[in-house]
XYZ file of C-alpha atoms in Angstrom:
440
model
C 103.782 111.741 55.716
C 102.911 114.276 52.582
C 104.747 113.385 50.034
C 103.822 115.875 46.947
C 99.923 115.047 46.428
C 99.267 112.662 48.782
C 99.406 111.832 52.315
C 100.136 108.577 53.896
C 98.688 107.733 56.753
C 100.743 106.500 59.697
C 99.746 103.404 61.415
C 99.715 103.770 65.120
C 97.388 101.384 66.157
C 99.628 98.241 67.316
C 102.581 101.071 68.792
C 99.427 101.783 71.063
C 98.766 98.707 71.798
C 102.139 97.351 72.837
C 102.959 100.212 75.211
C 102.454 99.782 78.829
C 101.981 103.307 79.855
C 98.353 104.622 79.501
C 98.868 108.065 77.429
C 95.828 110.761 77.457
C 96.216 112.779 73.879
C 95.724 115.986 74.700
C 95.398 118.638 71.964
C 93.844 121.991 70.895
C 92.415 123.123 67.433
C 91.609 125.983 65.250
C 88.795 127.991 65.958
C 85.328 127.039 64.377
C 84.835 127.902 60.992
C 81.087 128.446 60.989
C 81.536 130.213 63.996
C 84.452 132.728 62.106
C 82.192 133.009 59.151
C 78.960 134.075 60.967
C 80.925 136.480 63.310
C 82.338 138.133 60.336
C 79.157 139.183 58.743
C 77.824 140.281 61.940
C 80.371 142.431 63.109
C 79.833 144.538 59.714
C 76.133 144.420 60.762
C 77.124 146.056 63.427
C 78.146 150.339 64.399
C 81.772 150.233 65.192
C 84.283 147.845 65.596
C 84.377 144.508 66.593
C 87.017 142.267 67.320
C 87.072 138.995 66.621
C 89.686 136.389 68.868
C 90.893 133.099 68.190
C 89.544 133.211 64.295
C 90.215 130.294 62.063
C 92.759 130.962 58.971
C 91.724 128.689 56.201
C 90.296 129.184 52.780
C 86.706 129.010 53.410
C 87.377 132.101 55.985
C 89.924 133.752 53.703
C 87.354 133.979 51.449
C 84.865 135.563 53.620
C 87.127 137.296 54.724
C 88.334 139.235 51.158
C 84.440 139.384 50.062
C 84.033 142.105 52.522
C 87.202 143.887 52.142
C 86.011 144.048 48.695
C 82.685 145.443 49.893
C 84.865 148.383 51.248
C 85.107 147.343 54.915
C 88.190 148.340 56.703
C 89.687 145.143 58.348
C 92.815 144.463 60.291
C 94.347 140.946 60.157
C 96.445 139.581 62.731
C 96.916 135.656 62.079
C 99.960 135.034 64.311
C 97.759 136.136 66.875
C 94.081 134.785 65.165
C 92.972 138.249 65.058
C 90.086 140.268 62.755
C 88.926 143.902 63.664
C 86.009 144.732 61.498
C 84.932 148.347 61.425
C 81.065 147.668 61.047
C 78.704 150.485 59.395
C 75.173 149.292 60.986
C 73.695 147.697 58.113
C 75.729 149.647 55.453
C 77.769 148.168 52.622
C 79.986 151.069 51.281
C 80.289 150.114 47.811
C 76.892 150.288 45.494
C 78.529 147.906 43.226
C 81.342 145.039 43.885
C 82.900 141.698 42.445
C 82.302 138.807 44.981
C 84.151 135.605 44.568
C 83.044 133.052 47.653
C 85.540 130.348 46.073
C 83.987 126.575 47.921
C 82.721 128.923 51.479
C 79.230 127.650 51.446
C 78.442 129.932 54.683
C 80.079 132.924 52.144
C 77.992 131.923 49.449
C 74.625 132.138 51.058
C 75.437 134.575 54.050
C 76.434 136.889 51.779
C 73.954 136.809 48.730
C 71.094 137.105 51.269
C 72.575 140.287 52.732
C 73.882 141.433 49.177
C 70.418 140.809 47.746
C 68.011 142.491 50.362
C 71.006 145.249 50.378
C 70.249 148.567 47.565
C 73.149 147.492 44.815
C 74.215 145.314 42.342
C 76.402 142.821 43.184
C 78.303 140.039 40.774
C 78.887 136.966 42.557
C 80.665 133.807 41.240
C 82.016 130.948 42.959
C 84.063 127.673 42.846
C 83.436 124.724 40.090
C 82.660 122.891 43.478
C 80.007 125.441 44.653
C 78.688 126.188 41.334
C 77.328 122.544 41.361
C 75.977 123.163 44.882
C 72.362 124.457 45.588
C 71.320 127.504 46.118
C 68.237 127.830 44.045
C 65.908 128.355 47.325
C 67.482 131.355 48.824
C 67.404 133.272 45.495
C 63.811 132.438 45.077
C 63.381 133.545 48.565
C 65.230 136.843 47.484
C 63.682 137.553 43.405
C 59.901 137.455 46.281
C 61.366 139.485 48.832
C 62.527 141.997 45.433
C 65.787 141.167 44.506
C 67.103 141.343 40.476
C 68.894 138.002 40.196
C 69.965 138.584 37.031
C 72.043 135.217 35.189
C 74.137 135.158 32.029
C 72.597 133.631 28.623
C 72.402 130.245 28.759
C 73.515 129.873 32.316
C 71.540 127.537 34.899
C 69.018 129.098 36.869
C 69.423 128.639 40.810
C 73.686 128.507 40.846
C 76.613 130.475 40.893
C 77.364 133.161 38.971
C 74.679 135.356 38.883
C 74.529 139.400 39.775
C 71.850 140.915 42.398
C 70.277 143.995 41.972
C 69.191 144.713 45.613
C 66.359 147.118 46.393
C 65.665 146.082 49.855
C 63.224 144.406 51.749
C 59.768 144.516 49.771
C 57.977 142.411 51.776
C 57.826 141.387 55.558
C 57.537 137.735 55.384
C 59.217 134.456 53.483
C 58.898 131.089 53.096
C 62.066 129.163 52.653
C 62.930 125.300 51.905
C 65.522 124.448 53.696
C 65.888 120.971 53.414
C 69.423 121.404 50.584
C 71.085 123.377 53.294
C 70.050 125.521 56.521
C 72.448 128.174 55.631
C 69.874 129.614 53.228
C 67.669 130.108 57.276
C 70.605 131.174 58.655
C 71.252 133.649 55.972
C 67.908 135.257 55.985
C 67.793 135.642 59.574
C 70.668 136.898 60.297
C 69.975 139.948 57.502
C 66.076 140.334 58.541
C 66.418 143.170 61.590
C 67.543 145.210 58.233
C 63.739 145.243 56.926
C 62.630 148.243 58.994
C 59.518 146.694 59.731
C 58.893 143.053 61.734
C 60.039 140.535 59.708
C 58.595 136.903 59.753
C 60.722 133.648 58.035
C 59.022 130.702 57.157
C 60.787 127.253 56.820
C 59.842 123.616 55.143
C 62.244 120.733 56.433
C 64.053 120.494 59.779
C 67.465 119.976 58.289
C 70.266 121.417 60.483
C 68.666 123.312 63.558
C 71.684 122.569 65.257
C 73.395 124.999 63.012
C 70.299 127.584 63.499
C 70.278 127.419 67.199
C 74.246 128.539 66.664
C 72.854 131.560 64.419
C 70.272 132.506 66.838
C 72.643 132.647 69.722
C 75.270 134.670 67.639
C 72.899 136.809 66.500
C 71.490 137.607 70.038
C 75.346 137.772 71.504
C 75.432 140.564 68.952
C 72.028 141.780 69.904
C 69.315 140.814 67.685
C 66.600 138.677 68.900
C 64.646 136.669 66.207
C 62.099 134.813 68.276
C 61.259 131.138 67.149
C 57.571 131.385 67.527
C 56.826 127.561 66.372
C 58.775 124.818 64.840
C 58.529 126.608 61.222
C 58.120 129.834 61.847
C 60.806 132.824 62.907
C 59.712 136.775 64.003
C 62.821 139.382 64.060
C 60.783 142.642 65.636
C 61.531 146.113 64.113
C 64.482 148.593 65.908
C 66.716 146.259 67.237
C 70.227 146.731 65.689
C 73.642 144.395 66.194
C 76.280 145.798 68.436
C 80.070 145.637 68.291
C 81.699 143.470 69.975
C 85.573 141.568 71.570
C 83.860 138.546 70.733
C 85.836 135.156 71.010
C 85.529 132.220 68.712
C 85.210 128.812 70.142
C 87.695 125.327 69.061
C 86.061 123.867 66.089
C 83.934 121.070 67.548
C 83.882 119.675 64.084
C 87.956 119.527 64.142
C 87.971 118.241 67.705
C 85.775 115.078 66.512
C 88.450 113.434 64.391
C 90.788 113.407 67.316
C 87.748 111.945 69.237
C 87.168 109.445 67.139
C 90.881 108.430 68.354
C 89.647 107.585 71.298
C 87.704 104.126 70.884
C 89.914 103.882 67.684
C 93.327 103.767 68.857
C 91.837 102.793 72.322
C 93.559 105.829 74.222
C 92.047 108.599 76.567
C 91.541 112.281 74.194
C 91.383 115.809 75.646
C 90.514 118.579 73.483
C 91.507 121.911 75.089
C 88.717 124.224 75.530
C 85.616 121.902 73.801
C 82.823 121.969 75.913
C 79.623 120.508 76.245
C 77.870 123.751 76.577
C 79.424 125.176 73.022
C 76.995 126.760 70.370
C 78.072 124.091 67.797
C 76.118 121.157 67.300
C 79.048 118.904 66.653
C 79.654 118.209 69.954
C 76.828 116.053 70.088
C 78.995 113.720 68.367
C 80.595 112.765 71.723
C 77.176 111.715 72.715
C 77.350 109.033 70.023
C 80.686 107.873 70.820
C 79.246 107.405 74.296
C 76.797 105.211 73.090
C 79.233 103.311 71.442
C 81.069 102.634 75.053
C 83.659 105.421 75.778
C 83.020 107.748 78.579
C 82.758 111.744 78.777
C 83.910 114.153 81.182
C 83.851 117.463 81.108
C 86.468 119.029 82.796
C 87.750 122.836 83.539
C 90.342 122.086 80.638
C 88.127 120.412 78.282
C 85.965 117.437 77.548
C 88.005 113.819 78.848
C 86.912 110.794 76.577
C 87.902 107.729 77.677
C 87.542 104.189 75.534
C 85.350 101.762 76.049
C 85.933 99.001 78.633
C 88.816 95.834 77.111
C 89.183 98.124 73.964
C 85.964 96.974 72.264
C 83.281 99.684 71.038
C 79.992 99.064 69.708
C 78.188 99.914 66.348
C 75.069 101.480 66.966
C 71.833 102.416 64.862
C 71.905 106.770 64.710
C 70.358 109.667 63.248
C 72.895 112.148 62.477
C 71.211 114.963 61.103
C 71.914 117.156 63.930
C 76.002 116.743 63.307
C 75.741 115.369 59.940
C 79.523 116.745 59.193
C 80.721 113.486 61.428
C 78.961 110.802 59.490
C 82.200 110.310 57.284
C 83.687 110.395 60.838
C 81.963 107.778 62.099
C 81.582 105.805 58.865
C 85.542 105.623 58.998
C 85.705 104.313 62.521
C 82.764 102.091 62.217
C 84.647 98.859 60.610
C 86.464 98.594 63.712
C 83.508 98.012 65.847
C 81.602 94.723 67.321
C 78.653 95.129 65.217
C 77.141 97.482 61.963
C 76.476 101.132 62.346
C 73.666 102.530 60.387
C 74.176 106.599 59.916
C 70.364 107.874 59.071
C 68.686 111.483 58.700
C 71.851 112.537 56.075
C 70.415 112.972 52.712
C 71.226 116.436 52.601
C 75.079 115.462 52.730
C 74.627 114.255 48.930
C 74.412 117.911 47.889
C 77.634 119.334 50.002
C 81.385 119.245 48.865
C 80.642 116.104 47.185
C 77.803 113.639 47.249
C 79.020 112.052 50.407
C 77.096 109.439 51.169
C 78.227 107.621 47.415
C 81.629 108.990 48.419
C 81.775 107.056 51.463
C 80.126 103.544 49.914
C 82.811 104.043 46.812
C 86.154 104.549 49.833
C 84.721 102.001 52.180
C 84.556 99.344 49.126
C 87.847 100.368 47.738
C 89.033 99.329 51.098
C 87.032 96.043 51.181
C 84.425 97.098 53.762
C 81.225 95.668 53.472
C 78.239 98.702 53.234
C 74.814 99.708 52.359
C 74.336 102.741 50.363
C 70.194 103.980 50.800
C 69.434 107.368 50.081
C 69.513 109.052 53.122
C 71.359 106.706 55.188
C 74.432 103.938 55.025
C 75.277 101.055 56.897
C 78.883 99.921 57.475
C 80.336 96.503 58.252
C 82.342 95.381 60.492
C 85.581 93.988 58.286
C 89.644 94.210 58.173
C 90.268 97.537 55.462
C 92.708 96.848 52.733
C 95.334 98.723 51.933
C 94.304 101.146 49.818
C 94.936 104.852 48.237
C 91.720 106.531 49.301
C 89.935 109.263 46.896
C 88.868 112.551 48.491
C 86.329 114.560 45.764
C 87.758 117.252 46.468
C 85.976 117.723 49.982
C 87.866 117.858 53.310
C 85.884 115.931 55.153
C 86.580 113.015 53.099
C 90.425 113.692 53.783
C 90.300 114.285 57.475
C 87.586 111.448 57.912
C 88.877 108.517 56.121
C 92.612 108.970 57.318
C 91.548 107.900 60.672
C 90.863 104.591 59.440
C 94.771 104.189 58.730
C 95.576 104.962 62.124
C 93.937 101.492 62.725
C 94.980 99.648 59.445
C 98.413 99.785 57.228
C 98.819 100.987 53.752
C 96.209 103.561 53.670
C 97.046 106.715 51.807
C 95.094 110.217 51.580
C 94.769 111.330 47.990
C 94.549 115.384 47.483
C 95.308 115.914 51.417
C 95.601 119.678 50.813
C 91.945 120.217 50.119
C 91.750 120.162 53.926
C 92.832 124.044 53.512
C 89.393 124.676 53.753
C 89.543 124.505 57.511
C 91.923 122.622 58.535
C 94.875 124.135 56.946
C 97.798 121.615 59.504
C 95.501 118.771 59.895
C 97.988 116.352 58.732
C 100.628 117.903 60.349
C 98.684 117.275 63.833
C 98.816 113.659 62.639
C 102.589 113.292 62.030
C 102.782 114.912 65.439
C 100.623 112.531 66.932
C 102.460 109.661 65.205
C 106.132 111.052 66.982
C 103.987 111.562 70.398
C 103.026 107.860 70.407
């Protein structure tokens, strides 16, 4: 229940238990974010309009969402009915000169200062306290050698929000770009590189999220760009190819569906999540994978992917790299003192530098519970143990929230602090849990 600032979590876990009758949870959720955000700036890339179904409302979209209206582009909203139009001007942004404010929207914050910056303008773009602190020093290095002004105030720290671009184009036809703080700054770059007039070839160091890049390649070529991926570091958009307009529909948020997943060897009940399939763009889903190793089963059905639990209720911990759906390893983290045996979450360094550092975030809520765990710098281990009741801290980062209430559905007395920073993308996630508490 919410109760002003926090949120506690109900405890389902022996109601479960006791009942007799088998009961599959069946559920939909919001539609991706990352898939909202991308589709956004790509239907302004794009002559004419697009619309865009099944769109996620939150405030990571919102904000996307007002950047460009403030850019001049004429929108229509529709959010009983999860609808954007976007009239798209090929390439064209109609203002010379605007205010951006991105607010915590990391895929806002780099999307858009690529375009912005290889764009003719000047453009003033601030940010969050949150993403102020978060890094985007690579992509504007990219930009100040591809000929962008990045222009900071006195006394301000290079390489962060706020800053203003003066764009003059595209002055060169190739860039290197590090990758390993986020793979939005690859994303960004591609997506804006069919606007060089001339081939256009992007360079990478660090293999950090090519989940998330495979998901911008295949939007982008939906949309009708190509960029070819000529070798493990090295991307080639070809001159003349422009994006199209399109109905385009936005998948469930695979990253959503995974907390009611992780219900499944949790509370020990069968999960459906309508319309999540193997086959989606987002790398998330991969997450099922790893619950599979940990003893449930997968099925993927006409109405979704079935997950059953594990054989006499008992799942395993397991030994995984997670830096293909690193945005589950505070899932799994808060599941993992329920299994038989440790878990050890590897390949997440990078997760230090996102909403919060989460890898200390998770040692510091797994201890406050009692939990046994290993903090290293790219990876943690986690214990099996009995959590303590305990009022949980969230940093100001969703994930934390949605991840670490799951462990109260197992064990009393834990409570959410801060639950509404899930209005990032997951504006009723809390509610879905009180609903799930009555269904039980």
């Amino acid at each position: 229940m919410i109760n002003e600032n926090t949120y506690s979590v109900p405890f389902l876990y022996d109601k479960l238990q006791k009942s007799r009758a088998v009961k599959t949870l069946e559920i939909s959720v919001p539609g991706s974010k990352s898939i909202t955000n991308r589709a956004l700036l790509l239907a302004t890339l794009a002559e004419g309009a697009s619309t865009l179904r099944g769109v996620l409302f939150s405030d990571d979209s919102r904000h996307f969402l007002k950047c460009i209206q403030d850019l001049g582009f004429v929108t229509e909203t529709d959010e009983a009915q999860r609808l954007i139009t976007v009239e798209g001007l090929g390439g064209r942004i109609p203002l010379s000169e605007a205010v951006q404010y991105v607010g915590s929207a990391g895929t806002a914050a780099r999307f858009l200062t690529a375009y912005l910056g290889l764009s003719h303008g000047v453009y003033h773009m601030d940010a969050s306290e949150q993403m102020r602190r978060r890094p985007m020093a690579p992509l504007l290095c990219a930009l100040e050698e591809l000929g962008c002004e990045v222009l900071y105030e006195p006394g301000a720290p290079r390489g962060h929000f706020p800053f203003t671009l003066r764009g003059h184009g595209f002055r060169k036809d190739r860039i290197a770009v590090n990758i390993d703080g986020s793979s939005q700054f690859l994303s960004a770059l591609l997506i804006s590189s069919c606007l060089c007039g001339k081939d256009f070839t992007t360079c990478i160091e660090g293999t950090h999220g090519m989940a998330y890049i495979r998901m911008t390649l295949k939007m982008m070529a939906q949309f009708g760009v190509t960029a070819e991926q000529l070798s493990e570091d090295t991307f080639l958009t070809r001159a003349g190819q422009h994006y199209r307009p399109m109905d385009y529909p936005v998948e469930p948020d695979a990253s959503a569906a995974c907390y009611f997943y992780a219900m499944c060897p949790l509370l020990n009940i069968p999960v459906l999540v309508e319309h999540v399939h193997f086959h989606s763009l987002q790398g998330d889903v991969n997450f099922l994978r790893i619950l599979e190793k940990m003893g449930c089963s997968a099925a993927d059905t006409p109405r979704g992917i079935l997950l059953t639990p594990p054989p006499e209720g008992r799942f395993h911990g397991i030994t995984v790299n997670m830096s293909a759906c690193s945005d589950q390893a505070i899932t799994l983290a808060a599941i993992a003192p329920f299994a038989d045996s440790p878990t050890t979450i590897t390949g997440i360094g990078h997760i230090r530098f996102q909403e919060s550092d989460r890898i200390a975030a998770m040692a510091a809520e797994l201890k406050r519970m009692g939990i046994r765990c290993r903090e290293e710098k790219d990876s943690i281990t986690v214990y099996p143990g009995r959590p303590s009741p305990a009022a949980l801290k969230t940093y100001d980062d969703h994930r934390m929230a949605m991840g670490f209430a799951l462990t109260g559905l197992r064990s009393p007395g834990i409570v959410i602090s801060d639950p509404g920073c899930c209005r990032k993308t997951f504006e009723d996630y809390f509610e879905k849990l009180d609903q799930i508490a009555k269904w039980c």
